[in-house]
GROMACS .gro file of C-alpha atoms in nm:
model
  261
    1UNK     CA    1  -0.549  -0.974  -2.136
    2UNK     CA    2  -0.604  -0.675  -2.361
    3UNK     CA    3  -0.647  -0.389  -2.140
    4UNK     CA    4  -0.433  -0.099  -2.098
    5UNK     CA    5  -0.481  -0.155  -1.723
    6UNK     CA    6  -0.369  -0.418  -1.469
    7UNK     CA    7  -0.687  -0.603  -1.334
    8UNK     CA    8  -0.712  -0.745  -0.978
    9UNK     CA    9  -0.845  -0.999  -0.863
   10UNK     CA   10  -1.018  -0.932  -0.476
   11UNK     CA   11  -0.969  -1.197  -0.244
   12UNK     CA   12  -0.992  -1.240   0.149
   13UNK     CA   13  -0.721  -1.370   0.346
   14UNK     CA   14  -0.872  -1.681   0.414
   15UNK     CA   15  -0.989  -1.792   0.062
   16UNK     CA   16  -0.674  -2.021   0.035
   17UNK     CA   17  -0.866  -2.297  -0.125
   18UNK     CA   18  -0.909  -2.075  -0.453
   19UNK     CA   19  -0.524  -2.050  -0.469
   20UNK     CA   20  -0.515  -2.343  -0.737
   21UNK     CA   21  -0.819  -2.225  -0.975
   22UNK     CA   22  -0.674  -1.839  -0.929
   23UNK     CA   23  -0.323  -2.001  -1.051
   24UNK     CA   24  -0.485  -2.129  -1.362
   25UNK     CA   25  -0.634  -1.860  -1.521
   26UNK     CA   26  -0.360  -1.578  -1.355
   27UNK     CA   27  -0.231  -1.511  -1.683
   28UNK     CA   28  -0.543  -1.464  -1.874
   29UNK     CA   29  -0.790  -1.260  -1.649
   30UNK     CA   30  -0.600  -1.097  -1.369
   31UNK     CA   31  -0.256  -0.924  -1.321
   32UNK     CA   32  -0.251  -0.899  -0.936
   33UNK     CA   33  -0.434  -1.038  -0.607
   34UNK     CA   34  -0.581  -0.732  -0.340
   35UNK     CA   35  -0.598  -0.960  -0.046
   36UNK     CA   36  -0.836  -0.849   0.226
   37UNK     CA   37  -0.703  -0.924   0.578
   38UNK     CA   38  -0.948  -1.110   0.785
   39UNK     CA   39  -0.838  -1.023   1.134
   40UNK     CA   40  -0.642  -1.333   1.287
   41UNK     CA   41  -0.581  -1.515   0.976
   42UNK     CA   42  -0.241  -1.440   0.919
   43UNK     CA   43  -0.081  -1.779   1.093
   44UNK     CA   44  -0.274  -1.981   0.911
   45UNK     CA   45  -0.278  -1.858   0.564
   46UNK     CA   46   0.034  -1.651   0.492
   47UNK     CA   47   0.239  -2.001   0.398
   48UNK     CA   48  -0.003  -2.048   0.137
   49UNK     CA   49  -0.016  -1.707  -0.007
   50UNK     CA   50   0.330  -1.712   0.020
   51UNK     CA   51   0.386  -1.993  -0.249
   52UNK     CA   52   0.162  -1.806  -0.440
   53UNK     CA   53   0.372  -1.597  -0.696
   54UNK     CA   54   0.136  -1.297  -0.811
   55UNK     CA   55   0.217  -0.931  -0.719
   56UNK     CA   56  -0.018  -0.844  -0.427
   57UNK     CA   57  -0.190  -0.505  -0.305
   58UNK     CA   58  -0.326  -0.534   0.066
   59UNK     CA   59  -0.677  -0.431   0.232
   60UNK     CA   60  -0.676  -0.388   0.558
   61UNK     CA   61  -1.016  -0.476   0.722
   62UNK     CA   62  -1.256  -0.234   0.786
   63UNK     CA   63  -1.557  -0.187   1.051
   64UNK     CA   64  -1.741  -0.495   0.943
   65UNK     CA   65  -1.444  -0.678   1.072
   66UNK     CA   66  -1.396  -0.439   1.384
   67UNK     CA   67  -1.140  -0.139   1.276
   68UNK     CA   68  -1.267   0.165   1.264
   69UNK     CA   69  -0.999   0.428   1.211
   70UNK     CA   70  -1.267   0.701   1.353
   71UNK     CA   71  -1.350   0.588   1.672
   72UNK     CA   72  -1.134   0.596   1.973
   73UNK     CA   73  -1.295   0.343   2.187
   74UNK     CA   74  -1.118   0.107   1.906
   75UNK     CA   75  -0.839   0.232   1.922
   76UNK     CA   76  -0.593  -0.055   2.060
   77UNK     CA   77  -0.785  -0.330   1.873
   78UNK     CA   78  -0.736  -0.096   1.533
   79UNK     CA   79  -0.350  -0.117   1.625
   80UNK     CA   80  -0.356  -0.467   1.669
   81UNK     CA   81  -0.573  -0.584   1.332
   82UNK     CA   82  -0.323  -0.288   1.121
   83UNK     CA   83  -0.008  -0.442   1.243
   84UNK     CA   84  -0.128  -0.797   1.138
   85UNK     CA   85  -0.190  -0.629   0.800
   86UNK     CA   86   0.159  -0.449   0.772
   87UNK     CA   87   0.298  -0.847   0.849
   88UNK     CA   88   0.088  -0.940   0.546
   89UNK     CA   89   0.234  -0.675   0.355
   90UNK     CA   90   0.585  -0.709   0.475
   91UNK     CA   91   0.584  -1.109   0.369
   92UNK     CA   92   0.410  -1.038   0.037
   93UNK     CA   93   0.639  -0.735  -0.080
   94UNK     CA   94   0.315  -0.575  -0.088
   95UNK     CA   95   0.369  -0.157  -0.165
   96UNK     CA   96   0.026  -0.062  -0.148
   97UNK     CA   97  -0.203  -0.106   0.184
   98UNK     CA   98  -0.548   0.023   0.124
   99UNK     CA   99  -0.750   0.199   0.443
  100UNK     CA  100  -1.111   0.300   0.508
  101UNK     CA  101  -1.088   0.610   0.750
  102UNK     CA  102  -1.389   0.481   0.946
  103UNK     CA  103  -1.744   0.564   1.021
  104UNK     CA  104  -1.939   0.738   1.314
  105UNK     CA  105  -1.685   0.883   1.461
  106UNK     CA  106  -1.440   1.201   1.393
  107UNK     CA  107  -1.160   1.209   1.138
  108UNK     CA  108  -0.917   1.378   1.355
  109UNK     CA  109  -0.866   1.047   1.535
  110UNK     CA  110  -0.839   0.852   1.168
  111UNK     CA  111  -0.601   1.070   1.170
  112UNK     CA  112  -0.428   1.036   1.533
  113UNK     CA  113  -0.413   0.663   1.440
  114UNK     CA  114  -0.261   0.682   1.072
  115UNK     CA  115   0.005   0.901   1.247
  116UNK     CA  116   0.054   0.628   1.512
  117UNK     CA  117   0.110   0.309   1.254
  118UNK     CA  118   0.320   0.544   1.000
  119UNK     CA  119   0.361   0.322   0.747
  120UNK     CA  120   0.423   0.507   0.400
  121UNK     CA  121   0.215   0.186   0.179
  122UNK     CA  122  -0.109   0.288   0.352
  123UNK     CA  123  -0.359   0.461   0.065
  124UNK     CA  124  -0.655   0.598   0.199
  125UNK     CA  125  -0.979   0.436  -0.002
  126UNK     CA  126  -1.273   0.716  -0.047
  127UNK     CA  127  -1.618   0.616   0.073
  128UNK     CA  128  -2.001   0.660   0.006
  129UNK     CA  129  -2.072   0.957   0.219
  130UNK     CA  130  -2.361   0.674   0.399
  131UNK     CA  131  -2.247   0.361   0.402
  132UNK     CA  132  -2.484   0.060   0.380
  133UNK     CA  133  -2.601   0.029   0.761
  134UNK     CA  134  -2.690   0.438   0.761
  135UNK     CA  135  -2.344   0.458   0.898
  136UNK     CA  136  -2.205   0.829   0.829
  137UNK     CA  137  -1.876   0.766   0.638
  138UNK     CA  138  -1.548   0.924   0.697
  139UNK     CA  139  -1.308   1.014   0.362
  140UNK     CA  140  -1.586   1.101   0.110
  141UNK     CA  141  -1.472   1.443   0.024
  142UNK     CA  142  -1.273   1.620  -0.131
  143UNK     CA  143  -1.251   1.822   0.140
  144UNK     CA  144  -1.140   1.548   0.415
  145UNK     CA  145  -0.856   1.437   0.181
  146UNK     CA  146  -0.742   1.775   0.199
  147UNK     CA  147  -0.729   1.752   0.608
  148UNK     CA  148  -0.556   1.415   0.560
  149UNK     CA  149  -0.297   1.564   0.293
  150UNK     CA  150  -0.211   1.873   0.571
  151UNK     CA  151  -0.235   1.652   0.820
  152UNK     CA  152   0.069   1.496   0.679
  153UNK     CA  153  -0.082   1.131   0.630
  154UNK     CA  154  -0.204   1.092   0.302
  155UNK     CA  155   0.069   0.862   0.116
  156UNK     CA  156  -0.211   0.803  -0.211
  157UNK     CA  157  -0.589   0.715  -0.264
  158UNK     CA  158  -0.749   0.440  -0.352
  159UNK     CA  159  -1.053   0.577  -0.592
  160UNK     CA  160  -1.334   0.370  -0.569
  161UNK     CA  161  -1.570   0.462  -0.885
  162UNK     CA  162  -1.887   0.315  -0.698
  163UNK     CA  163  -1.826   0.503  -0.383
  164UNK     CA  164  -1.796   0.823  -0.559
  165UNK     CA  165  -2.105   0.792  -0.742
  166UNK     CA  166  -2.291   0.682  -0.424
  167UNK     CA  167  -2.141   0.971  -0.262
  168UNK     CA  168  -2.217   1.245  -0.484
  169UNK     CA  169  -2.589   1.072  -0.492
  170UNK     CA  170  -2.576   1.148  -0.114
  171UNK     CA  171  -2.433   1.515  -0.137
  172UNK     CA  172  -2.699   1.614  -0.427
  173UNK     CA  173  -2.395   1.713  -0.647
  174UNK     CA  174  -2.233   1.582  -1.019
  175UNK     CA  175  -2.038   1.263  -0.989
  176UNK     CA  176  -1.803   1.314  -1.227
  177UNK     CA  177  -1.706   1.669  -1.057
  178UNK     CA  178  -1.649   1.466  -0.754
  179UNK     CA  179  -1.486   1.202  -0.911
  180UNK     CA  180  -1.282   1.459  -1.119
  181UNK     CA  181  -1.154   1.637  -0.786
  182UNK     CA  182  -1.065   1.323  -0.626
  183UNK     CA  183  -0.845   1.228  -0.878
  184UNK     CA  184  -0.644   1.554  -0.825
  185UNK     CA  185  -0.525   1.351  -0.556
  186UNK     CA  186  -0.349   1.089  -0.825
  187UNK     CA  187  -0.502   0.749  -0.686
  188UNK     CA  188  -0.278   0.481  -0.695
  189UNK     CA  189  -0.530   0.207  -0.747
  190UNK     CA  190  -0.845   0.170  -0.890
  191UNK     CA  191  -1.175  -0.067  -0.736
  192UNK     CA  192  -1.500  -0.118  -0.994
  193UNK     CA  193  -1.806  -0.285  -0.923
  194UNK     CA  194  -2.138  -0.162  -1.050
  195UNK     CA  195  -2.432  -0.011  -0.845
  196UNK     CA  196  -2.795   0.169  -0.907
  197UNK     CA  197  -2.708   0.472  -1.002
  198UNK     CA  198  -2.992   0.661  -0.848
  199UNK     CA  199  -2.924   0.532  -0.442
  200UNK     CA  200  -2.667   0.665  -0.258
  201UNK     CA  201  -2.623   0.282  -0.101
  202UNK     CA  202  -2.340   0.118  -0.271
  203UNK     CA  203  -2.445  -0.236  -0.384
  204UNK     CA  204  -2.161  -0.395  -0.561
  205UNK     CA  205  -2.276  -0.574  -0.806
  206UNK     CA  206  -2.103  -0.760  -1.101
  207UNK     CA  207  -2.063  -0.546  -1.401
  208UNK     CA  208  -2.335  -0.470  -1.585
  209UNK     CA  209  -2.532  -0.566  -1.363
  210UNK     CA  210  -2.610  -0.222  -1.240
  211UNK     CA  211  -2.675   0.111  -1.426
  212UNK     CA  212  -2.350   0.304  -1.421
  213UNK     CA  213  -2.163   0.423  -1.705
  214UNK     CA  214  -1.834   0.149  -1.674
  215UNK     CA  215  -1.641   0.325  -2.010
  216UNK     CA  216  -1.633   0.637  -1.881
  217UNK     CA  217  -1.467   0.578  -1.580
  218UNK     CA  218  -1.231   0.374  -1.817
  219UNK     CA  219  -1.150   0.746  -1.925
  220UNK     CA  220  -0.970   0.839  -1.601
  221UNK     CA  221  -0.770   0.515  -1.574
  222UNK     CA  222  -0.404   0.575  -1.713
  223UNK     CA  223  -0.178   0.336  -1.833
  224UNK     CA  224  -0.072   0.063  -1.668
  225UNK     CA  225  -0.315   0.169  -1.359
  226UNK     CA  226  -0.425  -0.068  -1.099
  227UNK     CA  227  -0.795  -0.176  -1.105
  228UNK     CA  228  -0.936  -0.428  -0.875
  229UNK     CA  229  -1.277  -0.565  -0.961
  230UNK     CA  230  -1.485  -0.572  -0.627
  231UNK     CA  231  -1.753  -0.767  -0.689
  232UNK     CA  232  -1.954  -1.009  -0.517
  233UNK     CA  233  -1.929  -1.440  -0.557
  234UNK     CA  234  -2.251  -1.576  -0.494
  235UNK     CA  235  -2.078  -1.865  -0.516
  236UNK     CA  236  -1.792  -1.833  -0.280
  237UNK     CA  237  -1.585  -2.201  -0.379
  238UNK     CA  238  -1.529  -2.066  -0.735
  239UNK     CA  239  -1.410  -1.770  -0.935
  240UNK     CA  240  -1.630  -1.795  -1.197
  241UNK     CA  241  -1.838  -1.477  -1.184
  242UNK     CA  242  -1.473  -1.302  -1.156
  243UNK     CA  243  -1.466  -1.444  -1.526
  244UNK     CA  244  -1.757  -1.358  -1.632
  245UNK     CA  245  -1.682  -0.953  -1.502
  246UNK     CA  246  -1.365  -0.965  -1.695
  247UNK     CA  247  -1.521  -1.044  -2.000
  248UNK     CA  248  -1.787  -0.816  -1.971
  249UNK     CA  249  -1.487  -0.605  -1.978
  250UNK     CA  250  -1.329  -0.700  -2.271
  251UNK     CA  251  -1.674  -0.680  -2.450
  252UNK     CA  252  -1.733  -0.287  -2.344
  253UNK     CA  253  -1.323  -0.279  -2.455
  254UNK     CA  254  -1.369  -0.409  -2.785
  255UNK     CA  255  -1.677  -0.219  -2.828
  256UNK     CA  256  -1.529   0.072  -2.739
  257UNK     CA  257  -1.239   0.039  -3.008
  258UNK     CA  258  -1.533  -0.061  -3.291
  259UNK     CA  259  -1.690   0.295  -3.187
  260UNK     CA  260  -1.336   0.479  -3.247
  261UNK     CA  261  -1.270   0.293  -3.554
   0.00000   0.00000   0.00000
């Protein structure tokens, strides 16, 4: 791969059967796996993950799987689903757990229940400020990163370009100011997809696919960052539109070297 970047490759916990494609093109379009935990999948799967000899990055599930960091009446089953994760990350050498801090609720309990699992791999991912259900999203701003930094929980953040822009759509305010203070809070991992640039709903779709500009936010990635491409299969049995984003990559990399001669 020719990017000054390490790309991953998203998969869910369960997606086992793409183990032996993944394997064969590892070396030539992805760098690491982000495995998203689906809640009671680790007895089943971690065997096979296990055998499978990539670095991997670990996303915990989020309130379309039932944890929601920002509501108490969730509390114990949050617990439950984040200590499943930390067993995926403990087996998987896995340094880097990635968190939403919830919706519809308040972020002082996010924060009651980061302080309660403690675990120093946990990176809080930013959000849309309205996520796609109308759902009012916690760990948009600037500003809430800041409560989570005093608050003594913020290990890192996971900058998601997509969320920012759909964010900043939301707030009526520049989205590379936004994006620009969030990285004062040195992410240590990277997710693209492409959206429409003009909703504040994020849509993920493959690259290029949308209307954002993908080589600027190139411009904030440093070397040897971590950048997971999050970005929808229609297909679910093959990684083939993975490919195709990667070298829709490469083409907006070499173009971009062309430009600067």
């Amino acid at each position: 791969m020719d990017f000054p970047f390490k790309i991953g490759l998203k998969l869910y916990s369960t997606n086992t059967s793409l183990i032996p494609e993944a394997l064969l093109i590892k070396n030539k379009f992805f760098n690491y796996v982000e495995l998203y935990v689906i809640p009671g999948s680790y007895e089943k799967t971690i065997s096979a993950w296990k055998e499978f000899a990539v670095p991997f990055v670990i996303h915990a599930p989020h309130s379309f799987h039932g944890v929601n960091l920002a509501r108490f009446d969730s509390k114990a089953k949050n617990i439950q689903h984040l200590q499943e994760v930390q067993r995926f990350a403990d087996e998987l050498n896995a340094d880097i757990i990635v968190v939403h801090g919830g919706n519809n609720g308040d972020i002082n309990e996010t924060i009651e229940e980061l302080l309660i699992i403690n675990d120093a791999r946990i990176v809080i991912e930013n959000k849309p400020k309205i996520g796609t259900l109308d759902e009012l999203c916690i760990g948009w701003s600037p500003q809430e990163f800041n409560e989570f930094r005093e608050a003594g929980v913020l290990n890192g953040i996971a900058l998601d370009f997509t969320h920012a822009v759909c964010a900043a759509r939301a707030a009526n305010t520049d989205q590379w100011e936004l994006i620009q203070s969030l990285m004062a809070f040195k992410p240590k991992i990277f997710h693209l997809s492409d959206t429409d640039s003009s909703s504040h709903k994020d849509m993920h779709l493959n690259l290029g696919k949308g209307s954002l500009n993908l080589q600027k936010f190139f411009s904030f990635v440093s070397l040897d960052s971590l950048v997971t491409i999050e970005t929808p299969r229609k297909n679910a049995e093959t990684l083939s539109e993975f490919v195709t984003d990667i070298e829709y990559i490469q083409r907006l990399s070499s173009k971009a070297r062309i430009e600067l001669g």
